[in-house]
CSV table of C-alpha atoms in Angstrom, one decimal:
chain,number,residue,atom,x,y,z
A,1,MET,CA,0.0,0.0,0.0
A,2,SER,CA,1.6,3.2,-1.1
A,3,VAL,CA,1.5,6.3,1.1
A,4,GLN,CA,1.5,9.9,0.0
A,5,GLN,CA,1.1,13.2,1.7
A,6,GLN,CA,-2.3,14.7,1.9
A,7,LYS,CA,-2.2,18.5,1.4
A,8,GLN,CA,-4.5,20.2,3.7
A,9,GLY,CA,-5.5,23.3,1.7
A,10,VAL,CA,-6.1,26.9,2.8
A,11,PRO,CA,-9.7,27.3,4.2
A,12,LEU,CA,-12.3,28.2,1.7
A,13,TRP,CA,-13.0,31.6,3.3
A,14,ALA,CA,-9.3,32.5,3.1
A,15,GLN,CA,-9.2,31.4,-0.6
A,16,ILE,CA,-12.2,33.6,-1.4
A,17,LEU,CA,-10.7,36.5,0.5
A,18,ILE,CA,-7.4,36.2,-1.3
A,19,TRP,CA,-9.0,36.0,-4.7
A,20,LEU,CA,-11.3,38.9,-3.9
A,21,SER,CA,-8.4,41.0,-2.8
A,22,ILE,CA,-6.4,40.2,-5.9
A,23,THR,CA,-9.3,40.9,-8.2
A,24,GLY,CA,-10.1,44.1,-6.4
A,25,LEU,CA,-6.5,45.3,-6.7
A,26,LEU,CA,-6.4,44.4,-10.4
A,27,VAL,CA,-9.6,46.2,-11.1
A,28,LEU,CA,-8.2,49.3,-9.4
A,29,VAL,CA,-5.0,49.2,-11.3
A,30,GLY,CA,-6.9,48.6,-14.6
A,31,LEU,CA,-9.3,51.5,-13.9
A,32,GLY,CA,-6.3,53.7,-13.2
A,33,LEU,CA,-4.6,52.7,-16.4
A,34,ILE,CA,-7.7,53.3,-18.5
A,35,ARG,CA,-8.2,56.7,-16.9
A,36,ALA,CA,-4.5,57.7,-17.5
A,37,GLN,CA,-4.6,56.7,-21.1
A,38,ARG,CA,-8.0,57.9,-22.2
A,39,PRO,CA,-8.0,61.3,-23.8
A,40,MET,CA,-10.4,63.4,-21.7
A,41,VAL,CA,-11.0,65.9,-24.4
A,42,SER,CA,-10.9,65.7,-28.2
A,43,VAL,CA,-12.0,67.8,-31.1
A,44,GLY,CA,-15.9,67.9,-31.1
A,45,SER,CA,-16.2,67.3,-27.4
A,46,LEU,CA,-17.5,70.0,-25.0
A,47,ALA,CA,-14.7,71.9,-23.4
A,48,PRO,CA,-14.6,71.1,-19.7
A,49,ASP,CA,-15.6,74.1,-17.6
A,50,PHE,CA,-13.0,75.7,-15.2
A,51,SER,CA,-12.4,78.8,-13.2
A,52,LEU,CA,-9.2,80.7,-13.6
A,53,THR,CA,-7.8,83.2,-11.2
A,54,LEU,CA,-5.7,85.7,-13.1
A,55,PHE,CA,-2.2,86.9,-12.2
A,56,ASP,CA,-2.0,90.3,-10.5
A,57,GLY,CA,-2.5,93.1,-13.1
A,58,TYR,CA,-4.6,90.9,-15.5
A,59,THR,CA,-8.3,91.2,-15.9
A,60,LEU,CA,-11.1,90.2,-18.2
A,61,ASP,CA,-14.0,92.6,-18.5
A,62,GLY,CA,-12.7,94.2,-15.2
A,63,ALA,CA,-12.8,90.9,-13.3
A,64,SER,CA,-9.7,89.2,-11.9
A,65,SER,CA,-11.1,85.7,-12.3
A,66,LEU,CA,-13.3,84.1,-14.9
A,67,LYS,CA,-15.2,81.0,-15.7
A,68,LEU,CA,-15.0,79.4,-19.1
A,69,SER,CA,-18.7,78.7,-19.4
A,70,ASP,CA,-19.3,82.5,-19.0
A,71,LEU,CA,-17.5,83.0,-22.3
A,72,ARG,CA,-20.0,80.9,-24.3
A,73,GLY,CA,-20.9,82.7,-27.5
A,74,LYS,CA,-17.3,83.8,-28.0
A,75,VAL,CA,-14.4,82.0,-29.6
A,76,VAL,CA,-11.9,81.1,-26.9
A,77,VAL,CA,-8.2,80.3,-27.4
A,78,ILE,CA,-6.7,78.5,-24.4
A,79,ASN,CA,-2.9,78.3,-24.4
A,80,PHE,CA,-1.0,76.2,-21.9
A,81,TRP,CA,2.5,77.4,-21.4
A,82,ALA,CA,5.4,77.5,-18.9
A,83,SER,CA,8.3,79.8,-18.4
A,84,TRP,CA,10.8,77.0,-18.6
A,85,CYS,CA,9.5,75.9,-22.0
A,86,LYS,CA,11.6,77.1,-25.0
A,87,PRO,CA,8.9,76.5,-27.7
A,88,CYS,CA,6.6,78.7,-25.5
A,89,GLU,CA,9.1,81.5,-25.8
A,90,GLN,CA,9.0,81.0,-29.6
A,91,GLU,CA,5.3,81.4,-29.9
A,92,ALA,CA,4.7,84.0,-27.1
A,93,ALA,CA,5.1,87.0,-29.4
A,94,THR,CA,3.0,85.4,-32.1
A,95,LEU,CA,0.1,84.8,-29.7
A,96,GLU,CA,0.3,88.3,-28.4
A,97,ALA,CA,0.2,89.7,-31.9
A,98,ALA,CA,-2.8,87.6,-32.8
A,99,TRP,CA,-4.6,88.7,-29.6
A,100,ARG,CA,-4.1,92.3,-30.5
A,101,LEU,CA,-5.7,91.7,-33.9
A,102,TYR,CA,-8.9,90.3,-32.3
A,103,GLN,CA,-9.1,92.1,-29.0
A,104,PRO,CA,-10.9,95.2,-30.3
A,105,ALA,CA,-13.9,93.3,-31.8
A,106,GLY,CA,-14.5,91.4,-28.5
A,107,GLU,CA,-15.5,88.2,-30.2
A,108,VAL,CA,-12.4,86.3,-29.4
A,109,VAL,CA,-10.9,85.7,-25.9
A,110,PHE,CA,-7.3,84.5,-25.4
A,111,LEU,CA,-6.5,82.8,-22.1
A,112,GLY,CA,-3.0,81.9,-21.0
A,113,ILE,CA,-2.6,79.2,-18.4
A,114,ALA,CA,0.8,78.7,-16.8
A,115,TRP,CA,1.3,75.0,-16.2
A,116,THR,CA,3.5,73.7,-13.3
A,117,ASP,CA,5.3,77.0,-13.3
A,118,THR,CA,6.4,79.1,-10.3
A,119,GLU,CA,4.7,82.4,-9.9
A,120,PRO,CA,7.7,84.7,-10.1
A,121,LYS,CA,9.0,83.0,-13.2
A,122,SER,CA,5.6,83.1,-14.8
A,123,LYS,CA,5.3,86.8,-14.2
A,124,ALA,CA,8.8,87.5,-15.5
A,125,PHE,CA,7.9,85.6,-18.7
A,126,LEU,CA,4.7,87.6,-19.2
A,127,LYS,CA,6.6,90.8,-18.6
A,128,ARG,CA,9.5,89.8,-20.9
A,129,PHE,CA,7.2,89.1,-23.8
A,130,GLY,CA,4.7,91.9,-23.1
A,131,ILE,CA,1.7,89.5,-22.9
A,132,THR,CA,-1.5,91.4,-22.3
A,133,TYR,CA,-4.2,88.8,-22.7
A,134,PRO,CA,-5.6,87.3,-19.5
A,135,ASN,CA,-3.2,84.9,-17.9
A,136,GLY,CA,-3.3,82.8,-14.7
A,137,PRO,CA,-1.8,79.8,-13.0
A,138,ASP,CA,-3.2,76.4,-13.2
A,139,LEU,CA,-3.8,76.1,-9.5
A,140,GLY,CA,-3.6,72.6,-8.2
A,141,THR,CA,-3.1,71.5,-11.9
A,142,ARG,CA,-6.9,71.2,-12.0
A,143,ILE,CA,-7.3,72.6,-15.4
A,144,SER,CA,-4.6,70.6,-17.1
A,145,GLN,CA,-6.0,67.5,-15.5
A,146,LEU,CA,-9.4,68.3,-17.0
A,147,TYR,CA,-7.9,68.6,-20.4
A,148,ASN,CA,-5.7,65.6,-19.9
A,149,ARG,CA,-2.7,67.6,-20.8
A,150,ASN,CA,0.2,65.3,-20.2
A,151,LEU,CA,2.0,65.7,-23.4
A,152,GLY,CA,3.9,68.9,-22.6
A,153,VAL,CA,3.8,72.6,-23.4
A,154,PRO,CA,2.8,74.5,-25.4
A,155,GLU,CA,-0.6,73.2,-26.3
A,156,THR,CA,-3.5,75.4,-27.5
A,157,TYR,CA,-7.2,74.6,-27.5
A,158,PHE,CA,-9.6,76.5,-29.8
A,159,ILE,CA,-13.1,76.5,-28.5
A,160,GLY,CA,-16.0,77.5,-30.8
A,161,ARG,CA,-19.0,79.7,-29.9
A,162,ASP,CA,-21.0,76.6,-28.9
A,163,GLY,CA,-18.4,75.6,-26.3
A,164,THR,CA,-17.0,72.6,-28.1
A,165,ILE,CA,-13.4,72.0,-28.9
A,166,LYS,CA,-12.7,72.8,-32.6
A,167,HIS,CA,-9.0,72.4,-32.8
A,168,ILE,CA,-6.0,71.3,-30.7
A,169,GLN,CA,-2.6,72.6,-31.5
A,170,ILE,CA,0.3,70.6,-30.1
A,171,GLY,CA,3.5,72.5,-30.1
A,172,PRO,CA,4.2,76.2,-31.0
A,173,PHE,CA,2.6,78.3,-33.7
A,174,ALA,CA,4.8,79.1,-36.6
A,175,SER,CA,3.1,82.4,-37.5
A,176,VAL,CA,0.2,84.8,-36.8
A,177,SER,CA,-1.5,83.8,-40.0
A,178,GLN,CA,-1.7,80.2,-38.8
A,179,ILE,CA,-3.6,81.4,-35.8
A,180,GLN,CA,-5.7,83.8,-37.9
A,181,ALA,CA,-6.7,81.0,-40.3
A,182,LEU,CA,-8.0,78.9,-37.4
A,183,ILE,CA,-9.9,81.7,-35.6
A,184,ASP,CA,-11.4,83.1,-38.8
A,185,ARG,CA,-12.9,79.7,-39.6
A,186,LEU,CA,-14.5,79.5,-36.2
A,187,LEU,CA,-15.8,83.1,-36.4
A,188,ALA,CA,-17.4,82.2,-39.7
A,189,GLU,CA,-19.3,79.2,-38.3
B,1,MET,CA,37.6,80.6,41.3
B,2,LYS,CA,39.2,78.6,38.5
B,3,ARG,CA,36.0,76.7,38.2
B,4,HIS,CA,34.1,80.0,37.6
B,5,PHE,CA,36.5,81.0,34.9
B,6,PHE,CA,36.0,77.7,33.2
B,7,LEU,CA,32.2,78.0,33.3
B,8,ILE,CA,32.3,81.5,31.9
B,9,GLY,CA,34.7,80.4,29.2
B,10,ALA,CA,32.4,77.5,28.3
B,11,LEU,CA,29.4,79.8,28.1
B,12,ILE,CA,31.2,82.2,25.8
B,13,ALA,CA,32.3,79.3,23.6
B,14,VAL,CA,28.7,78.1,23.4
B,15,PHE,CA,27.4,81.6,22.5
B,16,ALA,CA,30.2,82.1,20.0
B,17,PHE,CA,29.3,78.8,18.3
B,18,PHE,CA,25.6,79.4,18.1
B,19,TRP,CA,25.3,83.1,17.7
B,20,PRO,CA,26.5,83.5,14.1
B,21,ALA,CA,24.2,80.8,12.9
B,22,GLY,CA,21.2,82.2,14.7
B,23,ALA,CA,21.9,85.7,13.5
B,24,SER,CA,22.3,84.6,9.9
B,25,ALA,CA,19.3,82.2,9.7
B,26,GLN,CA,16.9,84.9,8.5
B,27,GLY,CA,19.1,86.7,6.1
B,28,SER,CA,21.5,84.1,4.6
B,29,THR,CA,20.8,82.1,1.5
B,30,PRO,CA,19.6,78.6,2.4
B,31,SER,CA,22.0,75.8,1.5
B,32,ASP,CA,21.4,73.1,-1.1
B,33,ASP,CA,20.9,70.6,1.7
B,34,ASP,CA,18.2,72.8,3.2
B,35,VAL,CA,16.5,73.0,-0.2
B,36,ASN,CA,16.9,69.3,-0.9
B,37,ARG,CA,15.5,68.4,2.5
B,38,ILE,CA,12.1,69.6,1.3
B,39,ALA,CA,12.6,68.9,-2.4
B,40,ARG,CA,13.1,65.2,-1.8
B,41,GLU,CA,9.5,65.0,-0.5
B,42,LEU,CA,8.1,66.6,-3.6
B,43,TYR,CA,7.6,65.4,-7.2
B,44,CYS,CA,7.1,67.8,-10.1
B,45,PRO,CA,4.2,66.7,-12.5
B,46,VAL,CA,6.4,67.4,-15.5
B,47,CYS,CA,8.8,64.6,-14.6
B,48,GLU,CA,6.8,62.1,-12.7
B,49,ASN,CA,8.6,59.4,-10.6
B,50,THR,CA,11.6,61.6,-10.2
B,51,PRO,CA,12.0,63.3,-6.8
B,52,LEU,CA,12.5,67.0,-7.0
B,53,ASP,CA,15.9,67.0,-5.4
B,54,VAL,CA,17.5,64.9,-8.2
B,55,CYS,CA,15.3,65.9,-11.1
B,56,PRO,CA,17.6,67.6,-13.8
B,57,THR,CA,14.9,69.5,-15.7
B,58,GLN,CA,14.6,73.3,-15.8
B,59,ALA,CA,11.1,73.1,-14.4
B,60,CYS,CA,12.4,71.3,-11.3
B,61,ALA,CA,15.3,73.7,-11.0
B,62,GLU,CA,12.8,76.5,-10.8
B,63,TRP,CA,10.8,74.7,-8.2
B,64,ARG,CA,13.9,74.2,-6.1
B,65,GLU,CA,14.6,77.9,-6.5
B,66,GLN,CA,11.2,78.7,-5.2
B,67,ILE,CA,11.9,76.5,-2.2
B,68,ARG,CA,15.1,78.4,-1.6
B,69,LEU,CA,13.3,81.7,-1.9
B,70,MET,CA,10.6,80.7,0.6
B,71,LEU,CA,13.2,79.3,3.1
B,72,ALA,CA,15.0,82.7,2.9
B,73,GLU,CA,11.7,84.4,3.7
B,74,GLY,CA,11.6,82.3,6.9
B,75,LYS,CA,8.9,79.9,5.8
B,76,THR,CA,8.8,76.5,7.6
B,77,ASP,CA,9.0,73.2,5.8
B,78,ALA,CA,5.3,72.6,6.4
B,79,GLU,CA,4.3,76.0,5.0
B,80,ILE,CA,6.4,75.4,1.9
B,81,LYS,CA,5.0,72.0,1.2
B,82,GLN,CA,1.5,73.4,1.8
B,83,TYR,CA,2.2,76.2,-0.8
B,84,PHE,CA,3.2,73.5,-3.3
B,85,VAL,CA,0.1,71.5,-2.6
B,86,ASP,CA,-2.1,74.6,-3.0
B,87,TYR,CA,-0.4,75.7,-6.2
B,88,TYR,CA,0.1,72.3,-7.9
B,89,GLY,CA,-2.1,69.9,-6.1
B,90,ALA,CA,-1.6,67.0,-3.7
B,91,ARG,CA,-0.1,64.9,-6.4
B,92,VAL,CA,3.3,66.7,-5.9
B,93,LEU,CA,3.7,65.1,-2.4
B,94,ALA,CA,5.9,62.0,-2.2
B,95,GLU,CA,3.7,60.8,0.6
B,96,PRO,CA,0.0,61.1,-0.3
B,97,PRO,CA,-2.1,62.8,2.4
B,98,ARG,CA,-4.0,60.3,4.6
B,99,GLN,CA,-7.5,61.0,3.4
B,100,GLY,CA,-10.1,59.5,1.1
B,101,PHE,CA,-9.0,57.2,-1.6
B,102,ASN,CA,-5.4,57.7,-0.5
B,103,TRP,CA,-6.0,55.4,2.5
B,104,LEU,CA,-5.8,52.5,0.1
B,105,ALA,CA,-2.1,53.2,-0.4
B,106,TYR,CA,-1.6,52.8,3.4
B,107,LEU,CA,-4.0,50.0,4.1
B,108,VAL,CA,-3.7,47.6,1.1
B,109,PRO,CA,0.0,46.7,1.4
B,110,PRO,CA,-0.1,45.7,5.2
B,111,VAL,CA,-3.3,43.8,4.7
B,112,LEU,CA,-1.8,41.9,1.7
B,113,ILE,CA,1.4,41.2,3.7
B,114,ALA,CA,-0.6,39.9,6.7
B,115,LEU,CA,-2.7,37.8,4.4
B,116,GLY,CA,0.4,36.4,2.7
B,117,ALA,CA,2.0,35.6,6.0
B,118,PHE,CA,-1.1,33.9,7.2
B,119,VAL,CA,-1.2,31.7,4.1
B,120,LEU,CA,2.5,31.0,4.4
B,121,VAL,CA,2.2,29.9,8.0
B,122,ARG,CA,-0.7,27.7,7.2
B,123,ALA,CA,1.0,26.1,4.3
B,124,LEU,CA,4.2,25.5,6.3
B,125,ARG,CA,2.3,24.0,9.2
B,126,ASP,CA,0.5,21.6,6.9
B,127,TRP,CA,3.8,20.8,5.3
B,128,VAL,CA,5.5,19.9,8.5
B,129,LYS,CA,2.6,17.8,9.8
B,130,PRO,CA,1.3,16.0,6.7
B,131,GLY,CA,-1.7,13.7,6.7
B,132,VAL,CA,-1.6,10.3,5.1
B,133,THR,CA,-3.8,9.1,2.2
B,134,GLU,CA,-4.0,5.9,0.2
B,135,ALA,CA,-3.1,6.4,-3.4
B,136,GLY,CA,-5.6,5.3,-6.0
B,137,THR,CA,-8.6,4.4,-3.9
B,138,GLY,CA,-9.6,7.9,-3.0
B,139,GLU,CA,-10.9,6.5,0.3
B,140,SER,CA,-9.9,8.1,3.6
B,141,GLU,CA,-6.9,6.7,5.3
B,142,PRO,CA,-6.3,5.9,8.9
B,143,PRO,CA,-4.6,8.8,10.6
B,144,ALA,CA,-0.8,9.0,10.6
B,145,ASP,CA,-0.7,8.4,14.4
B,146,SER,CA,-2.7,5.1,14.2
B,147,ALA,CA,-1.4,2.0,15.8
B,148,GLU,CA,-0.5,0.4,12.5
B,149,SER,CA,1.5,3.4,11.3
B,150,ASP,CA,3.3,3.7,14.6
B,151,GLU,CA,4.2,0.0,14.5
B,152,TYR,CA,5.5,0.4,11.0
B,153,ILE,CA,7.6,3.4,11.9
B,154,GLN,CA,8.9,1.7,15.0
B,155,ARG,CA,10.0,-1.3,13.0
B,156,LEU,CA,11.6,0.9,10.4
B,157,ALA,CA,13.5,2.8,13.2
B,158,GLU,CA,14.7,-0.5,14.7
B,159,GLU,CA,15.9,-1.8,11.4
B,160,LEU,CA,17.8,1.4,10.8
B,161,GLN,CA,19.4,1.2,14.2
B,162,LYS,CA,20.6,-2.4,13.6
B,163,ARG,CA,22.3,-1.4,10.4
B,164,ARG,CA,24.3,1.4,12.0
């Protein structure tokens, strides 16, 4: 008669608990990965609403803070930038020149959002390039997280009068005419 | 008298040692070590997974400069970290704040370790004290400490003893 060891397994309740824990953990990791990789905004989607507190000295219609949804009916150009970003330096003057073209009519609003920048450096950058359109810090990186901006700076979002995203520009603008072409198309809609 | 001189001398030495540091704490530029003490507990969102104290990017260099500036203003470590949380969000902290969903980061690992230890202990215990089964039949076996088994083991031990 041969003899072999009998393996006394882990109790059923412990097995269930272990599997539930592993499954729960995998679900959490999976959800996190899906969330991290899914683009939260795309062309055609409604631009997520946010509030922006402007840097000292900047106002929009006399207010030092604004809400994106209050700008419905206007074309909005949202530019994410940082003082440490060299391509942002390249396009700073171009954006300012474009803003000066559209500012008098009041149909287009430019918004600059400083991303993961320090306040003194942001202010120095704005002063250096003579930026006059409303600018503010992305406090708590809340705005950039809404727009799933993890690719870098600069990035610019063009929002139509209906509040939907019409164009996303990754990287700097080459010329004022490039910006003009995009805005004029949106104004004509 | 000599003892008094010694005490006074010691006091002067202590003051001389601490006075310059105390006087310059407000005005002097904080050292890299001071900055890095705080920086190593922060992460810049631009270069995730790299602590601020060793991150080579320009963005992180500016953050460190901001820390230096705030230290020079006399801000405490806690105040500086709170500033960064307010400005860039809690994600910049190396250690997530103990609230809400973040509790999972603190609770899951110890629970899993405890669970793993429990399973390991159980498995080892069963391994050390195995049961006995009859192969093939699938029927239950007499327990290992039965008379028959004991007799068999005893005979085996005796045989082994004789051969030595």
